[in-house]
mmCIF file of C-alpha atoms and ligand atoms in Angstrom:
data_model
loop_
_atom_site.group_PDB
_atom_site.id
_atom_site.type_symbol
_atom_site.label_atom_id
_atom_site.label_comp_id
_atom_site.label_asym_id
_atom_site.label_seq_id
_atom_site.Cartn_x
_atom_site.Cartn_y
_atom_site.Cartn_z
ATOM 1 C CA MET A 18 0.000 0.000 0.000
ATOM 2 C CA PRO A 19 1.647 3.343 -1.014
ATOM 3 C CA ASP A 20 1.857 5.856 1.823
ATOM 4 C CA ARG A 21 0.783 8.685 -0.478
ATOM 5 C CA GLU A 22 -2.120 8.551 -2.885
ATOM 6 C CA LEU A 23 -3.532 11.162 -5.251
ATOM 7 C CA THR A 24 -7.103 11.209 -6.489
ATOM 8 C CA VAL A 25 -7.667 12.195 -10.100
ATOM 9 C CA PHE A 26 -11.189 13.098 -11.170
ATOM 10 C CA HIS A 27 -11.663 12.390 -14.872
ATOM 11 C CA LEU A 28 -14.669 14.421 -15.952
ATOM 12 C CA TYR A 29 -16.921 13.037 -18.706
ATOM 13 C CA ALA A 30 -14.387 10.423 -19.813
ATOM 14 C CA ASP A 31 -16.895 8.751 -22.168
ATOM 15 C CA THR A 32 -18.131 11.951 -23.786
ATOM 16 C CA LEU A 33 -15.043 14.165 -23.986
ATOM 17 C CA ASN A 34 -12.158 12.073 -25.295
ATOM 18 C CA LEU A 35 -10.571 13.129 -28.582
ATOM 19 C CA TYR A 36 -7.174 12.278 -30.088
ATOM 20 C CA GLY A 37 -6.007 10.223 -27.157
ATOM 21 C CA ASP A 38 -6.987 12.598 -24.350
ATOM 22 C CA PHE A 39 -7.464 9.529 -22.147
ATOM 23 C CA GLY A 40 -3.698 9.001 -22.434
ATOM 24 C CA ASN A 41 -3.224 12.010 -20.142
ATOM 25 C CA VAL A 42 -4.883 10.170 -17.286
ATOM 26 C CA GLN A 43 -2.876 7.025 -18.041
ATOM 27 C CA ALA A 44 0.341 9.064 -17.986
ATOM 28 C CA LEU A 45 -0.552 10.593 -14.627
ATOM 29 C CA ARG A 46 -1.368 7.200 -13.183
ATOM 30 C CA ARG A 47 1.755 5.461 -14.463
ATOM 31 C CA ARG A 48 4.131 8.252 -13.508
ATOM 32 C CA CYS A 49 2.729 8.134 -9.964
ATOM 33 C CA GLU A 50 2.939 4.339 -9.784
ATOM 34 C CA TRP A 51 6.524 4.264 -11.100
ATOM 35 C CA ARG A 52 7.419 6.408 -8.089
ATOM 36 C CA GLY A 53 5.470 4.343 -5.583
ATOM 37 C CA ILE A 54 2.723 6.970 -5.317
ATOM 38 C CA GLY A 55 -0.864 5.735 -5.396
ATOM 39 C CA CYS A 56 -3.179 7.206 -8.033
ATOM 40 C CA ARG A 57 -6.893 6.618 -7.798
ATOM 41 C CA VAL A 58 -8.907 7.670 -10.844
ATOM 42 C CA GLU A 59 -12.568 8.491 -10.352
ATOM 43 C CA ASN A 60 -14.654 8.796 -13.494
ATOM 44 C CA VAL A 61 -17.223 11.531 -13.024
ATOM 45 C CA GLY A 62 -19.910 11.265 -15.679
ATOM 46 C CA ILE A 63 -23.091 13.179 -16.401
ATOM 47 C CA GLY A 64 -25.393 13.163 -13.359
ATOM 48 C CA HIS A 65 -22.799 11.654 -11.015
ATOM 49 C CA ALA A 66 -22.623 13.038 -7.511
ATOM 50 C CA ALA A 67 -18.976 13.825 -6.871
ATOM 51 C CA ASP A 68 -17.288 15.356 -3.851
ATOM 52 C CA PHE A 69 -14.649 17.619 -5.342
ATOM 53 C CA ARG A 70 -13.015 18.025 -1.897
ATOM 54 C CA ASP A 71 -11.521 14.568 -2.528
ATOM 55 C CA CYS A 72 -10.076 15.639 -5.872
ATOM 56 C CA ASP A 73 -6.368 16.450 -6.108
ATOM 57 C CA LEU A 74 -6.173 16.709 -9.879
ATOM 58 C CA LEU A 75 -9.048 17.339 -12.225
ATOM 59 C CA PHE A 76 -8.822 16.320 -15.893
ATOM 60 C CA VAL A 77 -11.286 17.102 -18.660
ATOM 61 C CA GLY A 78 -10.683 16.285 -22.328
ATOM 62 C CA GLY A 79 -11.953 17.662 -25.612
ATOM 63 C CA GLY A 80 -14.944 16.895 -27.774
ATOM 64 C CA GLN A 81 -17.057 17.833 -30.737
ATOM 65 C CA ASP A 82 -19.455 20.740 -30.201
ATOM 66 C CA ARG A 83 -22.286 18.218 -29.815
ATOM 67 C CA ALA A 84 -20.437 16.298 -27.092
ATOM 68 C CA GLN A 85 -19.756 19.585 -25.317
ATOM 69 C CA SER A 86 -23.436 20.479 -25.475
ATOM 70 C CA LEU A 87 -24.280 17.160 -23.784
ATOM 71 C CA VAL A 88 -22.127 17.897 -20.742
ATOM 72 C CA ALA A 89 -22.297 21.708 -20.449
ATOM 73 C CA ASP A 90 -25.363 21.942 -18.182
ATOM 74 C CA ASP A 91 -24.108 19.170 -15.923
ATOM 75 C CA LEU A 92 -20.742 20.897 -15.601
ATOM 76 C CA VAL A 93 -22.446 24.140 -14.638
ATOM 77 C CA LYS A 94 -23.960 22.290 -11.633
ATOM 78 C CA HIS A 95 -20.413 21.580 -10.399
ATOM 79 C CA GLY A 96 -19.189 25.047 -11.349
ATOM 80 C CA GLU A 97 -19.258 26.698 -7.933
ATOM 81 C CA VAL A 98 -17.441 23.920 -6.110
ATOM 82 C CA ILE A 99 -14.861 23.548 -8.887
ATOM 83 C CA ARG A 100 -14.161 27.302 -8.806
ATOM 84 C CA GLU A 101 -13.777 27.126 -5.000
ATOM 85 C CA ARG A 102 -11.380 24.188 -5.237
ATOM 86 C CA VAL A 103 -9.342 25.965 -7.923
ATOM 87 C CA GLU A 104 -9.062 28.970 -5.576
ATOM 88 C CA ASP A 105 -7.881 26.521 -2.853
ATOM 89 C CA GLY A 106 -5.077 25.370 -5.147
ATOM 90 C CA MET A 107 -6.506 22.223 -6.731
ATOM 91 C CA VAL A 108 -4.578 21.196 -9.849
ATOM 92 C CA ALA A 109 -6.511 20.915 -13.115
ATOM 93 C CA LEU A 110 -5.845 20.229 -16.776
ATOM 94 C CA ALA A 111 -8.490 20.923 -19.404
ATOM 95 C CA VAL A 112 -7.937 20.155 -23.089
ATOM 96 C CA CYS A 113 -9.629 21.889 -26.034
ATOM 97 C CA GLY A 114 -13.397 21.425 -25.595
ATOM 98 C CA GLY A 115 -12.741 21.050 -21.852
ATOM 99 C CA PHE A 116 -10.684 24.251 -21.854
ATOM 100 C CA GLN A 117 -13.512 26.083 -23.606
ATOM 101 C CA LEU A 118 -16.052 24.854 -21.025
ATOM 102 C CA LEU A 119 -13.804 25.946 -18.159
ATOM 103 C CA GLY A 120 -13.923 29.411 -19.700
ATOM 104 C CA ARG A 121 -17.059 31.540 -19.504
ATOM 105 C CA SER A 122 -18.768 30.633 -22.762
ATOM 106 C CA PHE A 123 -18.458 28.999 -26.169
ATOM 107 C CA LEU A 124 -20.449 30.364 -29.116
ATOM 108 C CA THR A 125 -20.591 27.471 -31.600
ATOM 109 C CA SER A 126 -20.686 27.712 -35.391
ATOM 110 C CA GLU A 127 -24.413 26.936 -35.165
ATOM 111 C CA GLY A 128 -24.960 30.091 -33.149
ATOM 112 C CA VAL A 129 -25.581 28.274 -29.862
ATOM 113 C CA THR A 130 -23.911 29.644 -26.748
ATOM 114 C CA LEU A 131 -22.743 26.890 -24.421
ATOM 115 C CA PRO A 132 -22.232 28.051 -20.845
ATOM 116 C CA GLY A 133 -18.851 27.572 -19.226
ATOM 117 C CA ILE A 134 -17.988 27.659 -15.540
ATOM 118 C CA GLY A 135 -15.673 30.671 -15.590
ATOM 119 C CA VAL A 136 -12.557 29.163 -14.044
ATOM 120 C CA PHE A 137 -10.786 31.004 -16.850
ATOM 121 C CA ALA A 138 -11.732 34.617 -17.619
ATOM 122 C CA ALA A 139 -12.033 33.812 -21.305
ATOM 123 C CA ASP A 140 -14.660 33.402 -24.009
ATOM 124 C CA THR A 141 -14.599 31.244 -27.123
ATOM 125 C CA VAL A 142 -16.247 31.960 -30.458
ATOM 126 C CA ALA A 143 -16.227 29.509 -33.376
ATOM 127 C CA GLY A 144 -14.398 30.757 -36.444
ATOM 128 C CA THR A 145 -15.234 29.957 -40.033
ATOM 129 C CA GLY A 146 -12.574 27.272 -40.583
ATOM 130 C CA ARG A 147 -10.943 24.624 -38.462
ATOM 131 C CA LEU A 148 -7.501 25.063 -36.962
ATOM 132 C CA ILE A 149 -5.777 21.731 -37.462
ATOM 133 C CA GLY A 150 -2.186 20.558 -37.141
ATOM 134 C CA ASP A 151 0.835 19.959 -34.987
ATOM 135 C CA VAL A 152 1.730 22.557 -32.409
ATOM 136 C CA VAL A 153 4.854 23.567 -30.538
ATOM 137 C CA VAL A 154 4.506 25.944 -27.615
ATOM 138 C CA ASP A 155 7.235 27.746 -25.695
ATOM 139 C CA CYS A 156 6.313 28.056 -22.011
ATOM 140 C CA GLY A 157 9.671 29.533 -21.026
ATOM 141 C CA ALA A 158 8.294 32.962 -20.123
ATOM 142 C CA THR A 159 5.594 31.758 -17.756
ATOM 143 C CA PRO A 160 5.332 33.869 -14.604
ATOM 144 C CA HIS A 161 3.840 30.820 -12.823
ATOM 145 C CA GLU A 162 6.557 29.541 -10.508
ATOM 146 C CA TRP A 163 4.894 26.142 -10.068
ATOM 147 C CA LEU A 164 5.098 25.502 -13.822
ATOM 148 C CA ARG A 165 8.817 26.189 -14.122
ATOM 149 C CA ASP A 166 10.744 23.005 -14.640
ATOM 150 C CA GLY A 167 14.297 24.255 -14.624
ATOM 151 C CA GLY A 168 14.945 22.563 -17.957
ATOM 152 C CA ASP A 169 12.210 21.806 -20.387
ATOM 153 C CA ALA A 170 9.787 24.523 -21.323
ATOM 154 C CA THR A 171 8.470 23.313 -24.666
ATOM 155 C CA LEU A 172 5.170 21.552 -25.255
ATOM 156 C CA VAL A 173 4.251 19.538 -28.335
ATOM 157 C CA GLY A 174 0.775 18.457 -29.333
ATOM 158 C CA PHE A 175 -1.926 18.376 -31.950
ATOM 159 C CA GLU A 176 -4.841 20.782 -32.323
ATOM 160 C CA ASN A 177 -8.165 20.546 -34.153
ATOM 161 C CA HIS A 178 -10.725 23.162 -33.217
ATOM 162 C CA SER A 179 -13.023 25.778 -34.623
ATOM 163 C CA GLY A 180 -13.064 27.857 -31.460
ATOM 164 C CA HIS A 181 -11.013 31.011 -31.030
ATOM 165 C CA THR A 182 -10.446 31.725 -27.353
ATOM 166 C CA ARG A 183 -9.846 35.257 -26.150
ATOM 167 C CA LEU A 184 -8.336 35.670 -22.698
ATOM 168 C CA ASP A 185 -9.238 38.693 -20.574
ATOM 169 C CA PRO A 186 -6.294 41.022 -19.879
ATOM 170 C CA GLY A 187 -4.472 39.668 -16.827
ATOM 171 C CA LEU A 188 -5.111 36.009 -17.562
ATOM 172 C CA GLU A 189 -1.779 34.441 -18.509
ATOM 173 C CA PRO A 190 -1.522 32.151 -21.531
ATOM 174 C CA LEU A 191 0.214 28.797 -21.131
ATOM 175 C CA GLY A 192 2.842 29.847 -23.642
ATOM 176 C CA ARG A 193 3.752 31.370 -26.974
ATOM 177 C CA VAL A 194 3.044 29.432 -30.171
ATOM 178 C CA VAL A 195 6.207 28.461 -32.032
ATOM 179 C CA CYS A 196 4.324 26.537 -34.669
ATOM 180 C CA GLY A 197 0.586 26.021 -35.079
ATOM 181 C CA TYR A 198 -2.426 28.219 -34.334
ATOM 182 C CA GLY A 199 -3.190 28.297 -30.609
ATOM 183 C CA ASN A 200 -5.949 30.299 -28.963
ATOM 184 C CA GLU A 201 -6.913 32.725 -31.669
ATOM 185 C CA GLY A 202 -5.740 31.213 -34.900
ATOM 186 C CA ALA A 203 -3.135 33.886 -35.363
ATOM 187 C CA GLY A 204 -0.410 31.760 -33.828
ATOM 188 C CA SER A 205 0.539 34.036 -30.962
ATOM 189 C CA PHE A 206 -0.538 32.534 -27.655
ATOM 190 C CA GLU A 207 -1.711 29.147 -26.517
ATOM 191 C CA GLY A 208 -3.841 28.071 -23.573
ATOM 192 C CA ALA A 209 -4.290 29.698 -20.199
ATOM 193 C CA VAL A 210 -3.012 29.292 -16.660
ATOM 194 C CA TYR A 211 -5.006 30.351 -13.628
ATOM 195 C CA ARG A 212 -3.630 29.331 -10.218
ATOM 196 C CA HIS A 213 -2.842 25.596 -10.666
ATOM 197 C CA CYS A 214 -5.295 25.174 -13.492
ATOM 198 C CA ILE A 215 -4.171 24.770 -17.109
ATOM 199 C CA GLY A 216 -6.327 25.081 -20.192
ATOM 200 C CA THR A 217 -4.844 24.162 -23.562
ATOM 201 C CA TYR A 218 -5.772 23.212 -27.117
ATOM 202 C CA LEU A 219 -3.103 20.516 -27.165
ATOM 203 C CA HIS A 220 -4.305 16.981 -27.710
ATOM 204 C CA GLY A 221 -1.675 14.452 -28.447
ATOM 205 C CA SER A 222 -1.856 12.859 -25.969
ATOM 206 C CA LEU A 223 -0.349 15.863 -24.266
ATOM 207 C CA LEU A 224 1.217 14.432 -21.106
ATOM 208 C CA PRO A 225 2.957 11.317 -22.510
ATOM 209 C CA LYS A 226 4.771 13.547 -25.026
ATOM 210 C CA ASN A 227 5.515 16.240 -22.468
ATOM 211 C CA PRO A 228 6.515 14.390 -19.304
ATOM 212 C CA TRP A 229 7.847 17.532 -17.639
ATOM 213 C CA LEU A 230 4.325 18.957 -17.597
ATOM 214 C CA ALA A 231 2.890 15.705 -16.228
ATOM 215 C CA ASP A 232 5.445 15.914 -13.413
ATOM 216 C CA ARG A 233 4.694 19.552 -12.628
ATOM 217 C CA LEU A 234 1.008 18.613 -12.266
ATOM 218 C CA ILE A 235 1.732 15.572 -10.079
ATOM 219 C CA ALA A 236 4.339 17.326 -7.912
ATOM 220 C CA THR A 237 2.035 20.303 -7.381
ATOM 221 C CA ALA A 238 -0.916 18.061 -6.480
ATOM 222 C CA LEU A 239 1.308 16.222 -3.977
ATOM 223 C CA GLU A 240 2.407 19.513 -2.424
ATOM 224 C CA GLN A 241 -1.171 20.666 -2.126
ATOM 225 C CA ARG A 242 -2.238 17.418 -0.425
ATOM 226 C CA PHE A 243 0.826 16.493 1.669
ATOM 227 C CA GLY A 244 2.971 19.628 1.914
ATOM 228 C CA THR A 245 6.439 20.234 0.490
ATOM 229 C CA GLY A 246 9.591 18.173 0.876
ATOM 230 C CA ALA A 247 8.226 14.785 -0.122
ATOM 231 C CA PRO A 248 10.508 12.660 -2.355
ATOM 232 C CA PHE A 249 9.840 12.943 -6.077
ATOM 233 C CA PRO A 250 12.475 10.917 -7.925
ATOM 234 C CA PRO A 251 13.125 11.541 -11.623
ATOM 235 C CA LEU A 252 12.118 8.834 -14.117
ATOM 236 C CA ASP A 253 13.901 7.480 -17.162
ATOM 237 C CA ASP A 254 12.255 9.604 -19.859
ATOM 238 C CA ARG A 255 14.614 8.865 -22.738
ATOM 239 C CA LEU A 256 11.867 7.501 -24.993
ATOM 240 C CA GLU A 257 9.442 10.264 -24.124
ATOM 241 C CA ARG A 258 12.140 12.866 -24.833
ATOM 242 C CA LEU A 259 12.873 11.321 -28.216
ATOM 243 C CA ALA A 260 9.179 11.489 -29.138
ATOM 244 C CA HIS A 261 9.076 15.086 -27.948
ATOM 245 C CA GLU A 262 12.198 16.142 -29.829
ATOM 246 C CA ARG A 263 11.006 14.467 -32.999
ATOM 247 C CA ALA A 264 7.714 16.346 -32.793
ATOM 248 C CA VAL A 265 9.572 19.647 -32.336
ATOM 249 C CA ALA A 266 11.866 18.942 -35.297
ATOM 250 C CA HIS A 267 8.947 17.853 -37.500
ATOM 251 C CA CYS A 268 6.926 20.947 -36.692
ATOM 252 C CA ARG A 269 9.794 23.320 -37.405
ATOM 253 C CA ALA A 270 10.770 21.576 -40.669
HETATM 254 N N1 LIG B 14 -15.712 21.574 -30.489
HETATM 255 C C1 LIG B 14 -14.664 22.448 -30.131
HETATM 256 C C2 LIG B 14 -14.110 23.226 -31.305
HETATM 257 O O1 LIG B 14 -14.198 22.780 -32.424
HETATM 258 C C3 LIG B 14 -13.567 21.674 -29.420
HETATM 259 C C4 LIG B 14 -12.848 20.703 -30.319
HETATM 260 C C5 LIG B 14 -11.896 19.793 -29.594
HETATM 261 O O2 LIG B 14 -12.019 19.525 -28.405
HETATM 262 N N2 LIG B 14 -10.963 19.236 -30.344
HETATM 263 O O3 LIG B 14 -13.578 24.293 -31.111
#
């Protein structure tokens, strides 16, 4: 029995799961287990009662507009408690459709406004075309201390969205787009960071290809639950690094 265990809430795993988003949860679980840290994953589906006080790390993936419309009202019911937990320091990762729903609103190409829960001070509006392709993001300038890795600062992933997400002034992006489109299609900024909560358009799966980010999420969740100073040994990430570097080289070519 591990002496430390994290609880990951996977929101709407059956409904929001595009381009391997589920792999993010697998990466979190395995990277905990490889270090002797327990990782319990609770699937929170539509209509499930869930006590977010138990949640150390919240994950929500992406989906088609229709899938988002199926979950949006249910998510709004959890909105207040999720916002409170984010203020407390809970760690969260939301990808694409999940990122949009953690913002304030998403106006779809059909003219329907889906409500978000306002963790991020941001709104999304569908554009006329889809933004599709590989992405490289430079997170090196982040002012968020907890995200700094001391080494790696690049993220690789894949995006496919119609939504253009505009962040309010003061809300920090996750990073600057090196290649790809990002939040607004113009290729300037990607994602958002609020407290320990990350929103991003990067599918991929994101965390297996960017193990440094997986570790920042896990280490921060451990600190929030158990305090600082706990052992967090490095892992052998040679294969993951190769995949990452190849994606960077391919995108820049
Ligand atoms: N339906 C949303 C959009 O097209 C999100 C897509 C996604 O999660 N890949 O913008």
